[in-house]
Amino acid sequence: MKTRRTTLALAAALTLTSCAAPPGDSPGEVPTPDRAKNVIVLQGDGMGIAHRELIRLATVGQNRELAMDRLEVSGWVHTDPADPTETVTDSAAAATAYATGVRTYNGAVGVDAAGKPVPSLLERARDLGKSTGLVTTSQVTDATPAAFASHVLDRDDQSEIARQYLEETKPDVVLGGGEDRWLPPGEPGAWPDHPWTDPTEESSGTAGNLVARAQELGYEYASNGAELAAATSPKLLGLFANEEMFEHRNEGEGAIYQPVVPLRDMAAKALDTLSADEDGFFLLIEEEGIDEMTHHNNAHLTIAAGAAFDATVALVLDFVKAHPDTLVVVEGDHETGGLTIENVDPDDESGEADSREDGPFTVAGSELQFTVDWTTTQHTGAATPLTATGPGSSALGRVQHNTDVHDAILAALH
């Protein structure tokens, strides 16, 4: 039985391995070509190779490349979990593999297949004296960011994940959605319960008022774009929605992708804040909308979320021009939807209901059109593409497991 007491005991038992910097390193020193002062991991949740091609065709066309496809190094990644009953990974197991270098069961966050906590890249970076941050359009306590900064047996234990952020792993910047998990029932906070966009949303935290606790611990709190822009503290907590920063539904049923603070703006604030640390930083940036819209076989908003993600990658690459000692990795944790790009053909409809073809869509800059077809509303076992640039990125230009990606990033940090 997965209980909070067991989770807390495991978390308390975690002993992180200290990673001392090699002799001769000092704050602000330019690293060797294989060593990174800063690491930025950008994850398009659910993003397979067809998703990247869909975003490319719809936004820049056949003769141009996305920002995420212009990085010097490219490879692809096996995503299999170490699950006793399922072949295809979920986001928790996949993120844990990337974050810790250990494969685990579906639903596990920052623990191995036996339930033992394992240290993450964010914690390793923190122990090297670097600042750390998490940015996402999902709940900040959802599976992907949680795997980099918490250790629980069940991904649904989101209030415990939030508590661990504040009291154990202590990332300096945490920006995204999910205020409901930080406040107890009856305390709606900055984002009112039962909004018109989703009347089911309401505060549901189980660990007290964690927003107030964060402020006690020195975090400056922001609940909208103006407050985030005005924030000056080196420790920031921003919660910009009750749950995800969008509404993921089937097309025509109230789906919305309009984050009140765009992913690019959150990333820009995180970069500005974390880069003040002379020892460098580790930053995870996630676009959750790609996965959630694809779960609903909603190609229109998959494109919208993908375009927002690529704009954020472009921002990061601009940052890298002034900070070449930065390792950047763009990855997908798994593929969702079995997405296929097809020619327009009214006689080639293979799906029903949610999984009917979407489109036609126009190839940007042309008169060509295409449709999007689907095989599932769930994850698939397809490998995912990876692109990278910066110190240590050459190790990623190959076929590899997601745990190998962790190992390459960790090597670059040392």
Coordinates of C-alpha atoms in Angstrom, one line a residue:
M1 CA 0.0 0.0 0.0
K2 CA 1.3 3.4 -1.0
T3 CA 1.0 5.7 2.0
R4 CA 2.2 9.2 2.8
R5 CA 4.1 7.8 5.8
T6 CA 6.0 5.4 3.6
T7 CA 6.7 8.2 1.1
L8 CA 8.0 10.5 3.8
A9 CA 10.2 7.8 5.3
L10 CA 11.7 7.1 1.9
A11 CA 12.3 10.8 1.2
A12 CA 13.9 11.2 4.6
A13 CA 16.1 8.3 4.0
L14 CA 17.6 9.7 0.8
T15 CA 21.3 10.4 1.0
L16 CA 22.5 12.3 -1.9
T17 CA 26.0 11.7 -3.3
S18 CA 28.0 14.8 -3.2
C19 CA 29.7 15.8 -6.4
A20 CA 32.7 18.0 -5.7
A21 CA 34.0 20.2 -8.4
P22 CA 37.4 19.3 -9.8
P23 CA 40.4 21.3 -8.5
G24 CA 41.0 24.6 -10.2
D25 CA 37.3 25.5 -10.8
S26 CA 36.1 28.8 -9.5
P27 CA 32.9 30.8 -9.8
G28 CA 32.6 32.3 -13.2
E29 CA 35.4 30.3 -14.7
V30 CA 34.8 29.2 -18.3
P31 CA 34.5 25.4 -18.4
T32 CA 36.4 23.1 -20.7
P33 CA 34.6 22.1 -23.9
D34 CA 33.1 19.0 -22.2
R35 CA 32.0 20.8 -19.1
A36 CA 28.9 23.0 -18.7
K37 CA 28.4 25.9 -16.3
N38 CA 24.7 25.9 -17.0
V39 CA 22.3 23.2 -18.1
I40 CA 18.9 23.8 -19.7
V41 CA 16.7 20.8 -20.4
L42 CA 13.7 21.6 -22.6
Q43 CA 11.0 18.8 -22.7
G44 CA 8.1 18.7 -25.1
D45 CA 5.9 16.2 -23.2
G46 CA 4.6 13.6 -25.5
M47 CA 6.6 14.9 -28.4
G48 CA 7.7 12.3 -31.0
I49 CA 9.3 12.9 -34.3
A50 CA 5.9 13.3 -36.1
H51 CA 4.9 16.0 -33.6
R52 CA 8.1 17.9 -34.5
E53 CA 7.3 17.6 -38.2
L54 CA 3.7 18.6 -37.7
I55 CA 4.8 21.8 -35.9
R56 CA 7.4 22.5 -38.6
L57 CA 5.1 22.1 -41.5
A58 CA 2.3 24.1 -39.9
T59 CA 4.4 27.0 -38.6
V60 CA 7.5 27.4 -40.8
G61 CA 6.9 25.1 -43.8
Q62 CA 8.9 22.7 -45.8
N63 CA 12.0 24.9 -46.5
R64 CA 12.7 26.1 -43.0
E65 CA 13.6 24.4 -39.7
L66 CA 12.3 24.9 -36.2
A67 CA 14.6 26.4 -33.6
M68 CA 14.6 23.0 -31.8
D69 CA 15.8 21.3 -35.0
R70 CA 18.7 23.7 -35.6
L71 CA 20.9 22.4 -32.8
E72 CA 24.2 20.8 -33.8
V73 CA 23.7 17.4 -32.3
S74 CA 20.8 15.0 -32.9
G75 CA 19.9 11.5 -31.7
W76 CA 17.0 9.4 -30.6
V77 CA 15.9 7.9 -27.3
H78 CA 14.4 4.6 -26.2
T79 CA 11.7 5.3 -23.6
D80 CA 10.9 1.9 -22.1
P81 CA 10.1 1.9 -18.3
A82 CA 11.1 -0.8 -15.8
D83 CA 7.4 -1.7 -15.1
P84 CA 6.3 -5.2 -14.3
T85 CA 3.0 -5.0 -16.2
E86 CA 3.3 -2.3 -18.9
T87 CA 5.6 -1.9 -21.9
V88 CA 4.9 1.7 -22.6
T89 CA 6.1 4.4 -20.2
D90 CA 4.1 7.2 -18.5
S91 CA 5.5 10.6 -17.9
A92 CA 6.6 9.9 -14.3
A93 CA 8.8 6.9 -15.2
A94 CA 10.2 8.6 -18.2
A95 CA 11.0 11.8 -16.4
T96 CA 12.5 9.8 -13.5
A97 CA 14.8 8.1 -16.0
Y98 CA 16.0 11.4 -17.5
A99 CA 16.3 13.0 -14.1
T100 CA 18.0 10.2 -12.1
G101 CA 19.5 7.8 -14.7
V102 CA 17.4 5.0 -13.2
R103 CA 14.5 3.2 -15.0
T104 CA 11.4 2.7 -12.8
Y105 CA 7.7 1.7 -12.8
N106 CA 4.9 3.9 -14.2
G107 CA 3.7 6.4 -11.6
A108 CA 7.0 6.5 -9.8
V109 CA 8.6 9.9 -9.2
G110 CA 12.3 10.1 -8.3
V111 CA 12.4 6.5 -6.9
D112 CA 13.7 3.3 -8.4
A113 CA 11.7 0.2 -9.1
A114 CA 12.0 -0.9 -5.5
G115 CA 10.7 2.5 -4.2
K116 CA 14.1 3.8 -3.1
P117 CA 14.8 7.5 -3.7
V118 CA 17.5 8.3 -6.2
P119 CA 19.2 11.7 -6.6
S120 CA 18.3 13.9 -9.6
L121 CA 20.2 16.1 -11.9
L122 CA 18.7 19.2 -10.2
E123 CA 19.9 17.9 -6.8
R124 CA 23.3 17.2 -8.2
A125 CA 23.5 20.7 -9.6
R126 CA 22.3 22.2 -6.3
D127 CA 25.0 20.3 -4.4
L128 CA 27.6 21.8 -6.8
G129 CA 26.5 25.2 -5.7
K130 CA 24.4 26.0 -8.7
S131 CA 20.9 27.6 -8.7
T132 CA 18.0 25.5 -9.9
G133 CA 14.6 26.0 -11.5
L134 CA 11.5 24.3 -12.8
V135 CA 9.2 25.9 -15.4
T136 CA 6.2 24.2 -16.9
T137 CA 2.7 24.9 -18.4
S138 CA 1.4 21.9 -16.3
Q139 CA 1.0 21.9 -12.6
V140 CA 4.5 22.6 -11.1
T141 CA 4.0 19.4 -9.1
D142 CA 3.1 17.2 -12.1
A143 CA 5.2 14.2 -13.1
T144 CA 7.9 15.8 -15.1
P145 CA 9.0 18.6 -12.9
A146 CA 8.4 16.5 -9.8
A147 CA 10.9 13.8 -11.0
F148 CA 13.6 16.4 -11.0
A149 CA 12.9 17.7 -7.5
S150 CA 11.0 15.2 -5.3
H151 CA 10.8 11.5 -4.4
V152 CA 7.3 9.9 -4.0
L153 CA 6.0 6.5 -4.8
D154 CA 2.9 7.8 -6.6
R155 CA 2.8 10.8 -8.9
D156 CA -0.6 11.8 -7.6
D157 CA 0.8 12.8 -4.2
Q158 CA 1.2 16.4 -5.5
S159 CA 0.9 18.2 -2.2
E160 CA 3.8 16.1 -0.8
I161 CA 5.8 16.9 -3.9
A162 CA 5.2 20.6 -3.2
R163 CA 6.2 20.3 0.4
Q164 CA 9.5 18.5 -0.7
Y165 CA 10.2 21.4 -3.1
L166 CA 10.0 23.9 -0.2
E167 CA 11.7 21.9 2.6
E168 CA 14.0 19.4 0.9
T169 CA 15.1 20.0 -2.7
K170 CA 14.6 23.8 -2.6
P171 CA 14.7 24.9 -6.2
D172 CA 15.2 28.6 -6.5
V173 CA 12.6 29.2 -9.2
V174 CA 9.3 27.3 -9.6
L175 CA 6.9 28.6 -12.2
G176 CA 3.8 27.1 -13.7
G177 CA 0.2 26.0 -12.9
G178 CA -1.3 23.9 -10.1
E179 CA -2.2 26.4 -7.3
D180 CA -5.0 24.0 -6.2
R181 CA -2.3 21.5 -4.9
W182 CA -0.7 24.2 -2.7
L183 CA -3.8 25.2 -0.8
P184 CA -6.2 23.2 1.4
P185 CA -9.9 22.8 0.6
G186 CA -11.8 26.0 1.2
E187 CA -8.9 28.3 0.6
P188 CA -9.1 29.3 -3.1
G189 CA -6.1 31.6 -3.2
A190 CA -5.4 33.9 -6.2
W191 CA -7.2 31.5 -8.6
P192 CA -10.9 31.1 -7.6
D193 CA -12.4 27.7 -7.2
H194 CA -14.9 26.4 -9.8
P195 CA -13.8 28.7 -12.7
W196 CA -16.1 28.8 -15.8
T197 CA -13.4 27.1 -17.9
D198 CA -13.6 24.0 -15.6
P199 CA -16.1 24.1 -12.7
T200 CA -14.4 20.9 -11.2
E201 CA -11.3 22.8 -10.2
E202 CA -10.9 23.7 -6.6
S203 CA -8.2 23.8 -3.9
S204 CA -7.4 20.2 -2.8
G205 CA -4.0 20.4 -1.0
T206 CA -3.3 18.0 1.9
A207 CA -0.3 19.7 3.5
G208 CA -1.7 23.1 4.7
N209 CA -1.2 26.4 3.0
L210 CA 2.0 25.8 1.1
V211 CA 1.9 29.2 -0.6
A212 CA 2.2 30.9 2.8
R213 CA 4.9 28.4 3.8
A214 CA 6.9 29.3 0.7
Q215 CA 6.7 33.0 1.6
E216 CA 7.9 32.2 5.1
L217 CA 10.9 30.4 3.6
G218 CA 11.8 33.5 1.5
Y219 CA 10.0 32.8 -1.8
E220 CA 8.5 35.8 -3.6
Y221 CA 5.0 34.7 -4.8
A222 CA 3.5 35.7 -8.2
S223 CA 0.0 34.7 -9.5
N224 CA 0.0 36.7 -12.8
G225 CA 2.3 38.1 -15.4
A226 CA 2.5 41.6 -13.9
E227 CA 3.5 40.2 -10.5
L228 CA 6.1 37.9 -12.2
A229 CA 7.6 40.8 -14.2
A230 CA 7.9 42.9 -11.0
A231 CA 9.4 40.1 -8.9
T232 CA 13.0 40.8 -7.9
S233 CA 13.8 38.0 -5.4
P234 CA 16.3 35.3 -6.2
K235 CA 13.7 32.8 -5.0
L236 CA 10.5 32.8 -7.0
L237 CA 7.3 30.8 -6.8
G238 CA 4.7 31.5 -9.5
L239 CA 1.4 29.6 -9.8
F240 CA -0.6 30.9 -12.8
A241 CA -3.6 28.5 -12.9
N242 CA -5.6 26.2 -10.7
E243 CA -4.4 23.1 -12.6
E244 CA -2.7 23.1 -16.0
M245 CA -2.2 26.5 -17.7
F246 CA -4.7 25.5 -20.5
E247 CA -7.9 23.4 -20.9
H248 CA -7.3 20.1 -22.6
R249 CA -10.4 18.7 -24.2
N250 CA -11.6 17.4 -27.5
E251 CA -11.9 19.9 -30.4
G252 CA -15.0 21.9 -30.1
E253 CA -15.5 21.0 -26.4
G254 CA -13.9 24.0 -24.7
A255 CA -10.2 23.2 -25.3
I256 CA -8.1 26.4 -24.8
Y257 CA -4.4 27.0 -25.1
Q258 CA -3.8 30.5 -23.9
P259 CA -1.5 30.4 -20.8
V260 CA -1.9 33.6 -18.8
V261 CA 1.9 33.8 -18.7
P262 CA 3.3 32.3 -21.8
L263 CA 6.0 29.6 -21.5
R264 CA 8.5 31.9 -23.2
D265 CA 7.9 34.6 -20.6
M266 CA 8.3 32.2 -17.7
A267 CA 11.5 30.9 -19.2
A268 CA 12.8 34.4 -19.7
K269 CA 12.2 35.3 -16.0
A270 CA 13.8 32.0 -14.9
L271 CA 16.9 32.6 -17.0
D272 CA 17.2 36.2 -15.8
T273 CA 17.0 35.1 -12.2
L274 CA 19.1 32.0 -12.3
S275 CA 21.9 33.4 -14.4
A276 CA 22.8 35.8 -11.7
D277 CA 24.5 32.9 -9.9
E278 CA 28.2 33.0 -10.7
D279 CA 28.3 29.2 -10.2
G280 CA 25.8 28.5 -12.9
F281 CA 22.4 26.9 -12.9
F282 CA 20.2 23.9 -13.9
L283 CA 16.8 24.7 -15.4
L284 CA 14.1 22.3 -16.6
I285 CA 11.5 23.8 -19.0
E286 CA 8.5 21.7 -20.0
E287 CA 5.6 22.3 -22.4
E288 CA 2.9 20.0 -21.2
G289 CA 0.3 21.1 -23.8
I290 CA 1.8 19.0 -26.6
D291 CA 1.0 15.8 -24.6
E292 CA -2.4 16.8 -23.2
M293 CA -3.7 18.1 -26.6
T294 CA -2.5 14.9 -28.3
H295 CA -4.2 12.8 -25.7
H296 CA -7.4 14.3 -27.0
N297 CA -6.2 13.9 -30.6
N298 CA -6.5 17.7 -31.0
A299 CA -4.0 18.6 -33.7
H300 CA -4.9 22.3 -33.8
L301 CA -3.9 22.9 -30.2
T302 CA -1.0 20.5 -30.4
I303 CA 0.4 22.9 -33.1
A304 CA -0.3 25.9 -30.8
A305 CA 1.5 24.3 -27.9
G306 CA 4.3 23.2 -30.1
A307 CA 4.8 26.6 -31.5
A308 CA 5.0 28.1 -28.0
F309 CA 7.6 25.4 -27.1
D310 CA 9.7 26.2 -30.2
A311 CA 9.5 30.0 -29.4
T312 CA 10.9 29.1 -26.0
V313 CA 13.7 27.1 -27.5
A314 CA 14.6 30.1 -29.7
L315 CA 14.7 32.2 -26.6
V316 CA 17.1 29.8 -24.9
L317 CA 19.3 29.7 -28.0
D318 CA 19.6 33.5 -27.9
F319 CA 20.7 33.2 -24.3
V320 CA 23.3 30.6 -25.3
K321 CA 24.9 33.1 -27.8
A322 CA 26.0 35.2 -24.7
H323 CA 26.6 32.1 -22.5
P324 CA 28.3 29.5 -24.7
D325 CA 29.2 27.5 -21.5
T326 CA 25.6 26.3 -21.5
L327 CA 24.5 22.7 -22.4
V328 CA 21.0 22.7 -24.0
V329 CA 19.0 19.5 -24.5
V330 CA 15.7 19.3 -26.2
E331 CA 13.9 16.0 -25.7
G332 CA 10.5 14.2 -25.6
D333 CA 9.7 11.9 -22.7
H334 CA 7.5 9.6 -24.9
E335 CA 5.3 9.7 -27.9
T336 CA 1.6 10.3 -27.6
G337 CA -1.3 9.6 -30.0
G338 CA 0.5 7.6 -32.7
L339 CA 0.4 10.8 -34.7
T340 CA 0.6 10.5 -38.5
I341 CA 0.9 13.1 -41.2
E342 CA -1.0 12.2 -44.4
N343 CA -2.0 13.6 -47.8
V344 CA -5.5 14.9 -48.0
D345 CA -7.6 11.9 -49.1
P346 CA -11.4 11.7 -48.2
D347 CA -11.3 7.9 -48.9
D348 CA -8.5 7.3 -46.4
E349 CA -10.3 7.9 -43.1
S350 CA -9.3 5.2 -40.5
G351 CA -10.5 6.6 -37.2
E352 CA -13.7 7.3 -35.4
A353 CA -14.9 9.9 -32.8
D354 CA -11.9 11.6 -31.2
S355 CA -9.4 9.8 -33.4
R356 CA -10.9 10.9 -36.7
E357 CA -8.5 12.7 -39.0
D358 CA -7.8 16.4 -38.2
G359 CA -7.5 19.0 -40.9
P360 CA -6.8 19.8 -43.6
F361 CA -3.9 22.0 -42.5
T362 CA -1.9 24.2 -44.8
V363 CA 1.8 23.9 -45.1
A364 CA 3.2 27.3 -44.1
G365 CA 4.2 29.4 -47.1
S366 CA 2.6 27.2 -49.7
E367 CA -0.7 26.0 -51.0
L368 CA -0.1 22.4 -50.0
Q369 CA -2.3 20.8 -47.5
F370 CA -2.1 17.7 -45.2
T371 CA -4.2 15.9 -42.6
V372 CA -3.3 14.5 -39.2
D373 CA -4.4 11.0 -38.3
W374 CA -4.1 9.1 -35.0
T375 CA -3.9 5.5 -33.8
T376 CA -4.6 6.1 -30.1
T377 CA -5.4 8.6 -27.4
Q378 CA -2.7 7.2 -25.2
H379 CA 1.1 7.0 -25.1
T380 CA 3.0 4.7 -27.5
G381 CA 6.4 3.0 -27.3
A382 CA 8.0 4.9 -30.1
A383 CA 11.4 6.3 -29.6
T384 CA 11.7 10.1 -29.3
P385 CA 14.0 12.6 -31.0
L386 CA 16.6 14.6 -29.1
T387 CA 18.7 17.6 -30.2
A388 CA 21.4 19.3 -28.2
T389 CA 24.2 21.9 -28.2
G390 CA 26.9 23.1 -25.9
P391 CA 29.5 21.5 -23.7
G392 CA 29.1 17.7 -23.5
S393 CA 26.4 17.6 -26.2
S394 CA 28.5 15.4 -28.5
A395 CA 27.8 12.4 -26.3
L396 CA 24.1 12.6 -27.2
G397 CA 24.4 12.2 -30.9
R398 CA 23.4 8.5 -31.1
V399 CA 20.8 5.9 -30.3
Q400 CA 20.5 5.8 -26.6
H401 CA 18.3 5.1 -23.6
N402 CA 16.8 7.9 -21.6
T403 CA 19.0 7.0 -18.7
D404 CA 22.0 7.6 -21.0
V405 CA 20.8 11.2 -21.5
H406 CA 21.0 11.6 -17.8
D407 CA 24.5 10.2 -17.7
A408 CA 25.7 12.6 -20.4
I409 CA 24.3 15.6 -18.7
L410 CA 25.7 14.6 -15.3
A411 CA 29.1 14.1 -16.9
A412 CA 28.9 17.6 -18.4
L413 CA 28.1 19.1 -14.9
H414 CA 31.3 17.8 -13.3

